Amino acid sequence: MMKRAVFARELGTPIVMHDYLTGGFTANTALAHYCRDNGLLLHIHRAMHAVIDRQKNHGMHFRVLAKALRMSGGDHIHSGTVVGKLEGERDITLGFVDLLRDDVIEQDRSRGIYFTQDWVSLPGVLPVASGGIHVWHMPALTEIFGDDSVLQFGGGTLGHPWGNAPGAVANRVSLEACVKARNEGRDLARKR
């Protein structure tokens, strides 16, 4: 893992990806320190999380895994979207998104936050919305994630009927239109 990170740095790659659950927290922390010391971004994948966090009887909620990641280190992580194919319960998703990126999180049981948490100087982790999202989800995505997030469109860009470049343009125009509408006080996510 570390040899690959060194190789990525030597190639001039700006970002590396690591799966913190299958790789382990200790390995992730070592990689996070290396990346931070060497100017690399660390994108965190969460493969296998469903085996852990979707088991109601003996599982562990993703909020706990999100906190562990924040302590271990990383720059951004796939967080689910509330919309698209990685749907999750809206308030609960917003709760762990706040745990990932905000400095102080107030108690809010409706979001699964059972006590106020002050992360002091521990860096935040940006949520990455991905998985089946496309331009029609943009009003909801900008409302849910705000400005401090990464919106990752794969098939939502590549599946555009006119090709990849028009798909990318459509995503960007949609994002800018939604942000402009929000800044002007219009709620596109609620309009039908």
PDB file of C-alpha atoms in Angstrom:
ATOM      1  CA  MET A   1       0.000   0.000   0.000  1.00  0.00           C
ATOM      2  CA  MET A   2       2.719   2.463   0.954  1.00  0.00           C
ATOM      3  CA  LYS A   3       4.826   1.449  -2.068  1.00  0.00           C
ATOM      4  CA  ARG A   4       1.862   2.280  -4.287  1.00  0.00           C
ATOM      5  CA  ALA A   5       1.441   5.667  -2.604  1.00  0.00           C
ATOM      6  CA  VAL A   6       5.143   6.432  -3.111  1.00  0.00           C
ATOM      7  CA  PHE A   7       4.846   5.342  -6.756  1.00  0.00           C
ATOM      8  CA  ALA A   8       1.761   7.546  -7.220  1.00  0.00           C
ATOM      9  CA  ARG A   9       3.675  10.524  -5.801  1.00  0.00           C
ATOM     10  CA  GLU A  10       6.640   9.823  -8.106  1.00  0.00           C
ATOM     11  CA  LEU A  11       4.261   9.788 -11.083  1.00  0.00           C
ATOM     12  CA  GLY A  12       2.820  13.133 -10.013  1.00  0.00           C
ATOM     13  CA  THR A  13      -0.612  11.718  -9.250  1.00  0.00           C
ATOM     14  CA  PRO A  14      -2.558  14.238  -7.132  1.00  0.00           C
ATOM     15  CA  ILE A  15      -4.803  11.716  -5.383  1.00  0.00           C
ATOM     16  CA  VAL A  16      -4.811   8.118  -4.200  1.00  0.00           C
ATOM     17  CA  MET A  17      -7.713   5.942  -3.114  1.00  0.00           C
ATOM     18  CA  HIS A  18      -7.813   3.569  -0.173  1.00  0.00           C
ATOM     19  CA  ASP A  19     -10.519   1.332   1.222  1.00  0.00           C
ATOM     20  CA  TYR A  20     -10.268   2.006   4.923  1.00  0.00           C
ATOM     21  CA  LEU A  21     -12.452  -0.898   6.055  1.00  0.00           C
ATOM     22  CA  THR A  22     -10.706  -3.679   4.168  1.00  0.00           C
ATOM     23  CA  GLY A  23      -7.299  -2.012   4.543  1.00  0.00           C
ATOM     24  CA  GLY A  24      -7.722  -1.419   8.259  1.00  0.00           C
ATOM     25  CA  PHE A  25      -7.614   1.688  10.421  1.00  0.00           C
ATOM     26  CA  THR A  26      -3.918   1.486  11.313  1.00  0.00           C
ATOM     27  CA  ALA A  27      -2.910   1.157   7.664  1.00  0.00           C
ATOM     28  CA  ASN A  28      -5.283   3.977   6.757  1.00  0.00           C
ATOM     29  CA  THR A  29      -3.774   6.260   9.399  1.00  0.00           C
ATOM     30  CA  ALA A  30      -0.244   5.566   8.130  1.00  0.00           C
ATOM     31  CA  LEU A  31      -1.361   6.272   4.565  1.00  0.00           C
ATOM     32  CA  ALA A  32      -3.208   9.439   5.629  1.00  0.00           C
ATOM     33  CA  HIS A  33      -0.065  10.788   7.316  1.00  0.00           C
ATOM     34  CA  TYR A  34       2.046   9.940   4.274  1.00  0.00           C
ATOM     35  CA  CYS A  35      -0.422  11.621   1.906  1.00  0.00           C
ATOM     36  CA  ARG A  36      -0.692  14.744   4.027  1.00  0.00           C
ATOM     37  CA  ASP A  37       3.103  14.998   4.374  1.00  0.00           C
ATOM     38  CA  ASN A  38       3.581  14.596   0.612  1.00  0.00           C
ATOM     39  CA  GLY A  39       0.802  16.769  -0.798  1.00  0.00           C
ATOM     40  CA  LEU A  40      -1.462  13.933  -1.941  1.00  0.00           C
ATOM     41  CA  LEU A  41      -5.205  13.849  -1.450  1.00  0.00           C
ATOM     42  CA  LEU A  42      -6.553  10.655   0.090  1.00  0.00           C
ATOM     43  CA  HIS A  43      -9.902   9.507  -1.267  1.00  0.00           C
ATOM     44  CA  ILE A  44     -11.553   6.940   0.963  1.00  0.00           C
ATOM     45  CA  HIS A  45     -13.715   4.149  -0.333  1.00  0.00           C
ATOM     46  CA  ARG A  46     -15.977   2.224   2.013  1.00  0.00           C
ATOM     47  CA  ALA A  47     -16.374  -1.139   0.293  1.00  0.00           C
ATOM     48  CA  MET A  48     -17.841  -3.768   2.590  1.00  0.00           C
ATOM     49  CA  HIS A  49     -19.542  -1.172   4.820  1.00  0.00           C
ATOM     50  CA  ALA A  50     -22.978  -2.676   4.173  1.00  0.00           C
ATOM     51  CA  VAL A  51     -21.885  -5.973   5.731  1.00  0.00           C
ATOM     52  CA  ILE A  52     -21.153  -4.029   8.912  1.00  0.00           C
ATOM     53  CA  ASP A  53     -23.676  -1.185   9.018  1.00  0.00           C
ATOM     54  CA  ARG A  54     -26.814  -2.703   7.531  1.00  0.00           C
ATOM     55  CA  GLN A  55     -27.045  -5.645   9.912  1.00  0.00           C
ATOM     56  CA  LYS A  56     -29.699  -4.563  12.436  1.00  0.00           C
ATOM     57  CA  ASN A  57     -29.026  -7.266  15.039  1.00  0.00           C
ATOM     58  CA  HIS A  58     -25.267  -7.107  15.494  1.00  0.00           C
ATOM     59  CA  GLY A  59     -24.036  -4.431  13.115  1.00  0.00           C
ATOM     60  CA  MET A  60     -22.369  -1.085  13.675  1.00  0.00           C
ATOM     61  CA  HIS A  61     -23.971   2.079  12.301  1.00  0.00           C
ATOM     62  CA  PHE A  62     -22.082   3.979   9.604  1.00  0.00           C
ATOM     63  CA  ARG A  63     -22.024   7.012  11.909  1.00  0.00           C
ATOM     64  CA  VAL A  64     -19.515   5.083  14.064  1.00  0.00           C
ATOM     65  CA  LEU A  65     -17.469   4.131  11.001  1.00  0.00           C
ATOM     66  CA  ALA A  66     -17.536   7.784   9.883  1.00  0.00           C
ATOM     67  CA  LYS A  67     -16.180   8.940  13.244  1.00  0.00           C
ATOM     68  CA  ALA A  68     -13.473   6.275  13.112  1.00  0.00           C
ATOM     69  CA  LEU A  69     -12.497   7.453   9.638  1.00  0.00           C
ATOM     70  CA  ARG A  70     -12.291  11.067  10.741  1.00  0.00           C
ATOM     71  CA  MET A  71      -9.914  10.037  13.518  1.00  0.00           C
ATOM     72  CA  SER A  72      -7.927   7.795  11.162  1.00  0.00           C
ATOM     73  CA  GLY A  73      -7.604  10.354   8.354  1.00  0.00           C
ATOM     74  CA  GLY A  74      -8.726  10.981   4.813  1.00  0.00           C
ATOM     75  CA  ASP A  75      -9.778  13.870   2.614  1.00  0.00           C
ATOM     76  CA  HIS A  76     -13.082  12.607   1.258  1.00  0.00           C
ATOM     77  CA  ILE A  77     -15.295   9.520   1.374  1.00  0.00           C
ATOM     78  CA  HIS A  78     -18.242   8.037  -0.469  1.00  0.00           C
ATOM     79  CA  SER A  79     -21.083   8.935   1.871  1.00  0.00           C
ATOM     80  CA  GLY A  80     -24.271   7.861   0.166  1.00  0.00           C
ATOM     81  CA  THR A  81     -26.614  10.361  -1.386  1.00  0.00           C
ATOM     82  CA  VAL A  82     -30.215  10.115  -0.159  1.00  0.00           C
ATOM     83  CA  VAL A  83     -31.012  10.129  -3.905  1.00  0.00           C
ATOM     84  CA  GLY A  84     -29.607   7.892  -6.653  1.00  0.00           C
ATOM     85  CA  LYS A  85     -28.752   4.242  -6.125  1.00  0.00           C
ATOM     86  CA  LEU A  86     -26.954   4.742  -2.795  1.00  0.00           C
ATOM     87  CA  GLU A  87     -30.070   6.028  -1.100  1.00  0.00           C
ATOM     88  CA  GLY A  88     -30.217   6.307   2.642  1.00  0.00           C
ATOM     89  CA  GLU A  89     -32.495   7.848   5.208  1.00  0.00           C
ATOM     90  CA  ARG A  90     -32.199  11.616   4.747  1.00  0.00           C
ATOM     91  CA  ASP A  91     -31.812  12.790   8.358  1.00  0.00           C
ATOM     92  CA  ILE A  92     -29.457   9.960   9.317  1.00  0.00           C
ATOM     93  CA  THR A  93     -27.299  10.572   6.222  1.00  0.00           C
ATOM     94  CA  LEU A  94     -27.158  14.292   7.025  1.00  0.00           C
ATOM     95  CA  GLY A  95     -26.146  13.399  10.580  1.00  0.00           C
ATOM     96  CA  PHE A  96     -23.060  11.457   9.578  1.00  0.00           C
ATOM     97  CA  VAL A  97     -22.237  13.938   6.806  1.00  0.00           C
ATOM     98  CA  ASP A  98     -22.177  16.634   9.514  1.00  0.00           C
ATOM     99  CA  LEU A  99     -19.995  14.386  11.707  1.00  0.00           C
ATOM    100  CA  LEU A 100     -17.539  14.065   8.844  1.00  0.00           C
ATOM    101  CA  ARG A 101     -17.129  17.713   7.905  1.00  0.00           C
ATOM    102  CA  ASP A 102     -18.257  20.081  10.687  1.00  0.00           C
ATOM    103  CA  ASP A 103     -16.084  21.201  13.602  1.00  0.00           C
ATOM    104  CA  VAL A 104     -18.890  21.119  16.182  1.00  0.00           C
ATOM    105  CA  ILE A 105     -21.981  18.954  15.868  1.00  0.00           C
ATOM    106  CA  GLU A 106     -24.884  19.654  18.201  1.00  0.00           C
ATOM    107  CA  GLN A 107     -26.993  16.860  19.656  1.00  0.00           C
ATOM    108  CA  ASP A 108     -29.866  16.011  17.312  1.00  0.00           C
ATOM    109  CA  ARG A 109     -31.425  12.596  17.891  1.00  0.00           C
ATOM    110  CA  SER A 110     -33.468  12.863  14.678  1.00  0.00           C
ATOM    111  CA  ARG A 111     -30.140  12.741  12.809  1.00  0.00           C
ATOM    112  CA  GLY A 112     -28.632  10.057  15.018  1.00  0.00           C
ATOM    113  CA  ILE A 113     -26.396  12.521  16.907  1.00  0.00           C
ATOM    114  CA  TYR A 114     -26.826  11.541  20.558  1.00  0.00           C
ATOM    115  CA  PHE A 115     -24.440  14.064  22.103  1.00  0.00           C
ATOM    116  CA  THR A 116     -22.749  17.302  21.096  1.00  0.00           C
ATOM    117  CA  GLN A 117     -19.311  16.632  19.664  1.00  0.00           C
ATOM    118  CA  ASP A 118     -16.494  19.138  19.278  1.00  0.00           C
ATOM    119  CA  TRP A 119     -13.763  17.837  16.966  1.00  0.00           C
ATOM    120  CA  VAL A 120     -11.423  20.632  18.097  1.00  0.00           C
ATOM    121  CA  SER A 121      -8.587  20.732  15.522  1.00  0.00           C
ATOM    122  CA  LEU A 122      -9.181  17.349  13.872  1.00  0.00           C
ATOM    123  CA  PRO A 123      -9.568  17.939  10.114  1.00  0.00           C
ATOM    124  CA  GLY A 124     -12.899  17.220   8.497  1.00  0.00           C
ATOM    125  CA  VAL A 125     -13.610  14.797   5.673  1.00  0.00           C
ATOM    126  CA  LEU A 126     -15.616  15.921   2.636  1.00  0.00           C
ATOM    127  CA  PRO A 127     -18.585  13.734   1.741  1.00  0.00           C
ATOM    128  CA  VAL A 128     -18.657  12.386  -1.808  1.00  0.00           C
ATOM    129  CA  ALA A 129     -22.110  11.938  -3.291  1.00  0.00           C
ATOM    130  CA  SER A 130     -21.950   9.270  -5.966  1.00  0.00           C
ATOM    131  CA  GLY A 131     -23.834   6.274  -7.212  1.00  0.00           C
ATOM    132  CA  GLY A 132     -26.561   6.697  -9.781  1.00  0.00           C
ATOM    133  CA  ILE A 133     -26.768  10.479  -9.575  1.00  0.00           C
ATOM    134  CA  HIS A 134     -27.495  12.688 -12.576  1.00  0.00           C
ATOM    135  CA  VAL A 135     -28.630  16.228 -13.423  1.00  0.00           C
ATOM    136  CA  TRP A 136     -32.210  15.623 -12.294  1.00  0.00           C
ATOM    137  CA  HIS A 137     -30.905  14.952  -8.772  1.00  0.00           C
ATOM    138  CA  MET A 138     -29.007  18.256  -8.635  1.00  0.00           C
ATOM    139  CA  PRO A 139     -31.646  20.303  -6.734  1.00  0.00           C
ATOM    140  CA  ALA A 140     -31.768  17.661  -3.997  1.00  0.00           C
ATOM    141  CA  LEU A 141     -27.977  17.208  -3.957  1.00  0.00           C
ATOM    142  CA  THR A 142     -27.278  20.927  -3.527  1.00  0.00           C
ATOM    143  CA  GLU A 143     -29.901  21.133  -0.787  1.00  0.00           C
ATOM    144  CA  ILE A 144     -28.610  18.065   1.064  1.00  0.00           C
ATOM    145  CA  PHE A 145     -24.847  18.562   0.741  1.00  0.00           C
ATOM    146  CA  GLY A 146     -24.502  22.320   0.297  1.00  0.00           C
ATOM    147  CA  ASP A 147     -21.195  23.716  -0.921  1.00  0.00           C
ATOM    148  CA  ASP A 148     -18.761  21.541   1.049  1.00  0.00           C
ATOM    149  CA  SER A 149     -18.993  18.270  -0.828  1.00  0.00           C
ATOM    150  CA  VAL A 150     -17.877  16.402  -3.913  1.00  0.00           C
ATOM    151  CA  LEU A 151     -20.504  15.378  -6.463  1.00  0.00           C
ATOM    152  CA  GLN A 152     -19.151  12.457  -8.473  1.00  0.00           C
ATOM    153  CA  PHE A 153     -21.066  11.692 -11.648  1.00  0.00           C
ATOM    154  CA  GLY A 154     -20.034   8.555 -13.520  1.00  0.00           C
ATOM    155  CA  GLY A 155     -22.867   7.162 -15.578  1.00  0.00           C
ATOM    156  CA  GLY A 156     -24.721  10.434 -15.029  1.00  0.00           C
ATOM    157  CA  THR A 157     -22.100  12.038 -17.268  1.00  0.00           C
ATOM    158  CA  LEU A 158     -21.088   9.184 -19.544  1.00  0.00           C
ATOM    159  CA  GLY A 159     -24.710   8.216 -20.173  1.00  0.00           C
ATOM    160  CA  HIS A 160     -25.677  11.552 -21.694  1.00  0.00           C
ATOM    161  CA  PRO A 161     -27.340  10.907 -25.084  1.00  0.00           C
ATOM    162  CA  TRP A 162     -24.994  13.377 -26.836  1.00  0.00           C
ATOM    163  CA  GLY A 163     -21.776  12.033 -25.305  1.00  0.00           C
ATOM    164  CA  ASN A 164     -19.348  12.592 -22.443  1.00  0.00           C
ATOM    165  CA  ALA A 165     -18.506  16.268 -22.957  1.00  0.00           C
ATOM    166  CA  PRO A 166     -22.166  17.365 -23.174  1.00  0.00           C
ATOM    167  CA  GLY A 167     -22.821  15.211 -20.085  1.00  0.00           C
ATOM    168  CA  ALA A 168     -20.129  17.071 -18.158  1.00  0.00           C
ATOM    169  CA  VAL A 169     -21.479  20.419 -19.362  1.00  0.00           C
ATOM    170  CA  ALA A 170     -25.011  19.423 -18.329  1.00  0.00           C
ATOM    171  CA  ASN A 171     -23.797  18.548 -14.818  1.00  0.00           C
ATOM    172  CA  ARG A 172     -21.919  21.825 -14.448  1.00  0.00           C
ATOM    173  CA  VAL A 173     -24.751  23.981 -15.802  1.00  0.00           C
ATOM    174  CA  SER A 174     -27.245  22.183 -13.566  1.00  0.00           C
ATOM    175  CA  LEU A 175     -25.033  22.697 -10.506  1.00  0.00           C
ATOM    176  CA  GLU A 176     -24.518  26.396 -11.219  1.00  0.00           C
ATOM    177  CA  ALA A 177     -28.254  26.913 -11.844  1.00  0.00           C
ATOM    178  CA  CYS A 178     -29.166  25.204  -8.562  1.00  0.00           C
ATOM    179  CA  VAL A 179     -26.613  27.189  -6.550  1.00  0.00           C
ATOM    180  CA  LYS A 180     -27.786  30.437  -8.165  1.00  0.00           C
ATOM    181  CA  ALA A 181     -31.435  29.605  -7.430  1.00  0.00           C
ATOM    182  CA  ARG A 182     -30.576  28.755  -3.823  1.00  0.00           C
ATOM    183  CA  ASN A 183     -28.630  31.996  -3.402  1.00  0.00           C
ATOM    184  CA  GLU A 184     -31.639  33.908  -4.757  1.00  0.00           C
ATOM    185  CA  GLY A 185     -33.916  32.266  -2.197  1.00  0.00           C
ATOM    186  CA  ARG A 186     -35.631  29.767  -4.493  1.00  0.00           C
ATOM    187  CA  ASP A 187     -36.072  26.161  -3.375  1.00  0.00           C
ATOM    188  CA  LEU A 188     -35.798  24.003  -6.489  1.00  0.00           C
ATOM    189  CA  ALA A 189     -35.731  20.782  -4.466  1.00  0.00           C
ATOM    190  CA  ARG A 190     -39.287  21.439  -3.262  1.00  0.00           C
ATOM    191  CA  LYS A 191     -40.684  22.677  -6.602  1.00  0.00           C
ATOM    192  CA  ARG A 192     -42.349  20.155  -8.862  1.00  0.00           C
TER     193      ARG A 192
END
